[in-house]
Amino acid sequence: MRVLSILVCAIALPAAAQDLPTPMICAGPDDEWSLKIDQDTAEFSYLFTSNMDIPLQTRPRDAQWPVALTLIGRGDSAIAIITPEQCDGSFGITVLTQRGETPLMLVGCCQDQSN
């Protein structure tokens, strides 16, 4: 009986979402901007460099992709939306942020650096 109850519990649990590979390095066309993503920190460079924490990782209900990362730094913040296989087999990324009062949407590609 005990084996059966463990099996039932395992079936009832939702499948774990696929983790993002870390570290990842992301960049826009012509390296206009870059984002280095580690487990719970990031370094965002566009006009200046910001060290940021990643306090939240959000996924759509009932789907693994896209993944939205909330990036918060001292005086700076951004949302990075990552999608699989958008850039010749690597990850695509859209970064929503601002510089001063100017909202920005930056697009690029990310490479898995964990290997």
PDB file of C-alpha atoms in Angstrom:
ATOM      1  CA  MET A   1       0.000   0.000   0.000  1.00  0.00           C
ATOM      2  CA  ARG A   2       2.777   2.418   0.811  1.00  0.00           C
ATOM      3  CA  VAL A   3       4.293   2.172  -2.691  1.00  0.00           C
ATOM      4  CA  LEU A   4       0.901   2.930  -4.214  1.00  0.00           C
ATOM      5  CA  SER A   5       0.429   6.092  -2.123  1.00  0.00           C
ATOM      6  CA  ILE A   6       3.888   7.372  -3.109  1.00  0.00           C
ATOM      7  CA  LEU A   7       3.117   6.716  -6.764  1.00  0.00           C
ATOM      8  CA  VAL A   8      -0.200   8.560  -6.512  1.00  0.00           C
ATOM      9  CA  CYS A   9       1.497  11.558  -4.897  1.00  0.00           C
ATOM     10  CA  ALA A  10       4.173  11.639  -7.587  1.00  0.00           C
ATOM     11  CA  ILE A  11       1.573  11.576 -10.336  1.00  0.00           C
ATOM     12  CA  ALA A  12      -0.441  14.354  -8.688  1.00  0.00           C
ATOM     13  CA  LEU A  13       2.525  16.748  -8.534  1.00  0.00           C
ATOM     14  CA  PRO A  14       2.960  19.063 -11.532  1.00  0.00           C
ATOM     15  CA  ALA A  15       6.028  18.542 -13.691  1.00  0.00           C
ATOM     16  CA  ALA A  16       8.880  20.847 -12.747  1.00  0.00           C
ATOM     17  CA  ALA A  17       9.444  23.668 -15.200  1.00  0.00           C
ATOM     18  CA  GLN A  18      12.602  23.458 -17.230  1.00  0.00           C
ATOM     19  CA  ASP A  19      15.277  25.579 -15.627  1.00  0.00           C
ATOM     20  CA  LEU A  20      17.088  28.206 -17.615  1.00  0.00           C
ATOM     21  CA  PRO A  21      20.697  27.272 -18.192  1.00  0.00           C
ATOM     22  CA  THR A  22      23.039  29.496 -16.224  1.00  0.00           C
ATOM     23  CA  PRO A  23      25.237  31.236 -16.765  1.00  0.00           C
ATOM     24  CA  MET A  24      23.870  32.777 -19.975  1.00  0.00           C
ATOM     25  CA  ILE A  25      25.238  35.680 -21.976  1.00  0.00           C
ATOM     26  CA  CYS A  26      22.790  37.735 -24.010  1.00  0.00           C
ATOM     27  CA  ALA A  27      23.465  40.564 -26.442  1.00  0.00           C
ATOM     28  CA  GLY A  28      21.730  42.743 -28.968  1.00  0.00           C
ATOM     29  CA  PRO A  29      22.707  43.240 -32.591  1.00  0.00           C
ATOM     30  CA  ASP A  30      26.267  44.510 -32.948  1.00  0.00           C
ATOM     31  CA  ASP A  31      26.679  44.053 -29.164  1.00  0.00           C
ATOM     32  CA  GLU A  32      24.852  47.350 -28.558  1.00  0.00           C
ATOM     33  CA  TRP A  33      23.825  45.969 -25.149  1.00  0.00           C
ATOM     34  CA  SER A  34      24.585  42.850 -23.089  1.00  0.00           C
ATOM     35  CA  LEU A  35      23.073  40.916 -20.206  1.00  0.00           C
ATOM     36  CA  LYS A  36      24.966  38.299 -18.217  1.00  0.00           C
ATOM     37  CA  ILE A  37      22.580  36.047 -16.290  1.00  0.00           C
ATOM     38  CA  ASP A  38      23.658  33.838 -13.412  1.00  0.00           C
ATOM     39  CA  GLN A  39      21.498  31.897 -10.951  1.00  0.00           C
ATOM     40  CA  ASP A  40      20.033  34.874  -9.094  1.00  0.00           C
ATOM     41  CA  THR A  41      22.069  37.836 -10.319  1.00  0.00           C
ATOM     42  CA  ALA A  42      22.612  39.657 -13.599  1.00  0.00           C
ATOM     43  CA  GLU A  43      24.847  42.324 -15.090  1.00  0.00           C
ATOM     44  CA  PHE A  44      23.106  44.556 -17.625  1.00  0.00           C
ATOM     45  CA  SER A  45      25.163  46.865 -19.844  1.00  0.00           C
ATOM     46  CA  TYR A  46      23.561  49.554 -21.991  1.00  0.00           C
ATOM     47  CA  LEU A  47      25.026  53.047 -21.821  1.00  0.00           C
ATOM     48  CA  PHE A  48      26.242  52.070 -18.335  1.00  0.00           C
ATOM     49  CA  THR A  49      26.524  48.823 -16.348  1.00  0.00           C
ATOM     50  CA  SER A  50      24.053  47.771 -13.651  1.00  0.00           C
ATOM     51  CA  ASN A  51      24.467  44.855 -11.265  1.00  0.00           C
ATOM     52  CA  MET A  52      21.023  43.415 -10.641  1.00  0.00           C
ATOM     53  CA  ASP A  53      19.286  40.761  -8.576  1.00  0.00           C
ATOM     54  CA  ILE A  54      16.765  38.348 -10.088  1.00  0.00           C
ATOM     55  CA  PRO A  55      14.129  38.045  -7.351  1.00  0.00           C
ATOM     56  CA  LEU A  56      11.408  36.574  -9.545  1.00  0.00           C
ATOM     57  CA  GLN A  57      11.138  34.147 -12.450  1.00  0.00           C
ATOM     58  CA  THR A  58       7.656  33.957 -13.992  1.00  0.00           C
ATOM     59  CA  ARG A  59       6.193  31.460 -16.465  1.00  0.00           C
ATOM     60  CA  PRO A  60       2.791  31.311 -18.148  1.00  0.00           C
ATOM     61  CA  ARG A  61       0.184  29.116 -16.543  1.00  0.00           C
ATOM     62  CA  ASP A  62       0.467  25.547 -17.870  1.00  0.00           C
ATOM     63  CA  ALA A  63       3.492  26.301 -20.088  1.00  0.00           C
ATOM     64  CA  GLN A  64       7.272  26.290 -19.713  1.00  0.00           C
ATOM     65  CA  TRP A  65       7.979  29.188 -22.092  1.00  0.00           C
ATOM     66  CA  PRO A  66       8.479  32.081 -22.294  1.00  0.00           C
ATOM     67  CA  VAL A  67      10.260  32.854 -19.022  1.00  0.00           C
ATOM     68  CA  ALA A  68      10.141  36.400 -17.633  1.00  0.00           C
ATOM     69  CA  LEU A  69      12.932  37.459 -15.274  1.00  0.00           C
ATOM     70  CA  THR A  70      12.430  40.451 -13.006  1.00  0.00           C
ATOM     71  CA  LEU A  71      15.750  42.301 -12.722  1.00  0.00           C
ATOM     72  CA  ILE A  72      16.211  44.846  -9.931  1.00  0.00           C
ATOM     73  CA  GLY A  73      19.330  46.896  -9.323  1.00  0.00           C
ATOM     74  CA  ARG A  74      20.245  50.024  -7.477  1.00  0.00           C
ATOM     75  CA  GLY A  75      18.285  52.708  -9.322  1.00  0.00           C
ATOM     76  CA  ASP A  76      17.583  50.423 -12.295  1.00  0.00           C
ATOM     77  CA  SER A  77      15.142  47.659 -13.196  1.00  0.00           C
ATOM     78  CA  ALA A  78      14.129  45.572 -16.196  1.00  0.00           C
ATOM     79  CA  ILE A  79      12.019  42.642 -17.310  1.00  0.00           C
ATOM     80  CA  ALA A  80      13.797  40.086 -19.516  1.00  0.00           C
ATOM     81  CA  ILE A  81      11.544  37.748 -21.515  1.00  0.00           C
ATOM     82  CA  ILE A  82      13.383  34.653 -22.742  1.00  0.00           C
ATOM     83  CA  THR A  83      12.099  32.291 -25.433  1.00  0.00           C
ATOM     84  CA  PRO A  84      13.700  29.042 -26.627  1.00  0.00           C
ATOM     85  CA  GLU A  85      15.167  28.430 -30.067  1.00  0.00           C
ATOM     86  CA  GLN A  86      14.606  31.913 -31.475  1.00  0.00           C
ATOM     87  CA  CYS A  87      18.169  32.572 -32.614  1.00  0.00           C
ATOM     88  CA  ASP A  88      19.492  29.626 -34.638  1.00  0.00           C
ATOM     89  CA  GLY A  89      18.909  27.160 -31.801  1.00  0.00           C
ATOM     90  CA  SER A  90      19.819  29.502 -28.948  1.00  0.00           C
ATOM     91  CA  PHE A  91      17.474  31.582 -26.792  1.00  0.00           C
ATOM     92  CA  GLY A  92      15.795  34.798 -27.884  1.00  0.00           C
ATOM     93  CA  ILE A  93      15.434  37.674 -25.430  1.00  0.00           C
ATOM     94  CA  THR A  94      13.418  40.864 -25.147  1.00  0.00           C
ATOM     95  CA  VAL A  95      14.443  43.327 -22.432  1.00  0.00           C
ATOM     96  CA  LEU A  96      11.980  45.988 -21.260  1.00  0.00           C
ATOM     97  CA  THR A  97      13.654  48.804 -19.342  1.00  0.00           C
ATOM     98  CA  GLN A  98      14.183  52.545 -19.470  1.00  0.00           C
ATOM     99  CA  ARG A  99      16.946  55.109 -19.468  1.00  0.00           C
ATOM    100  CA  GLY A 100      15.817  58.242 -17.713  1.00  0.00           C
ATOM    101  CA  GLU A 101      12.248  58.829 -18.873  1.00  0.00           C
ATOM    102  CA  THR A 102      12.720  56.934 -22.143  1.00  0.00           C
ATOM    103  CA  PRO A 103      11.180  53.431 -22.231  1.00  0.00           C
ATOM    104  CA  LEU A 104      13.252  50.864 -24.123  1.00  0.00           C
ATOM    105  CA  MET A 105      12.582  47.492 -25.702  1.00  0.00           C
ATOM    106  CA  LEU A 106      15.820  45.732 -26.617  1.00  0.00           C
ATOM    107  CA  VAL A 107      15.946  42.427 -28.519  1.00  0.00           C
ATOM    108  CA  GLY A 108      18.756  39.935 -28.955  1.00  0.00           C
ATOM    109  CA  CYS A 109      19.976  36.390 -28.425  1.00  0.00           C
ATOM    110  CA  CYS A 110      21.344  34.440 -25.463  1.00  0.00           C
ATOM    111  CA  GLN A 111      23.960  31.714 -25.392  1.00  0.00           C
ATOM    112  CA  ASP A 112      24.169  28.988 -22.749  1.00  0.00           C
ATOM    113  CA  GLN A 113      27.557  29.331 -21.018  1.00  0.00           C
ATOM    114  CA  SER A 114      27.136  26.360 -18.643  1.00  0.00           C
ATOM    115  CA  ASN A 115      29.196  23.955 -20.779  1.00  0.00           C
TER     116      ASN A 115
END
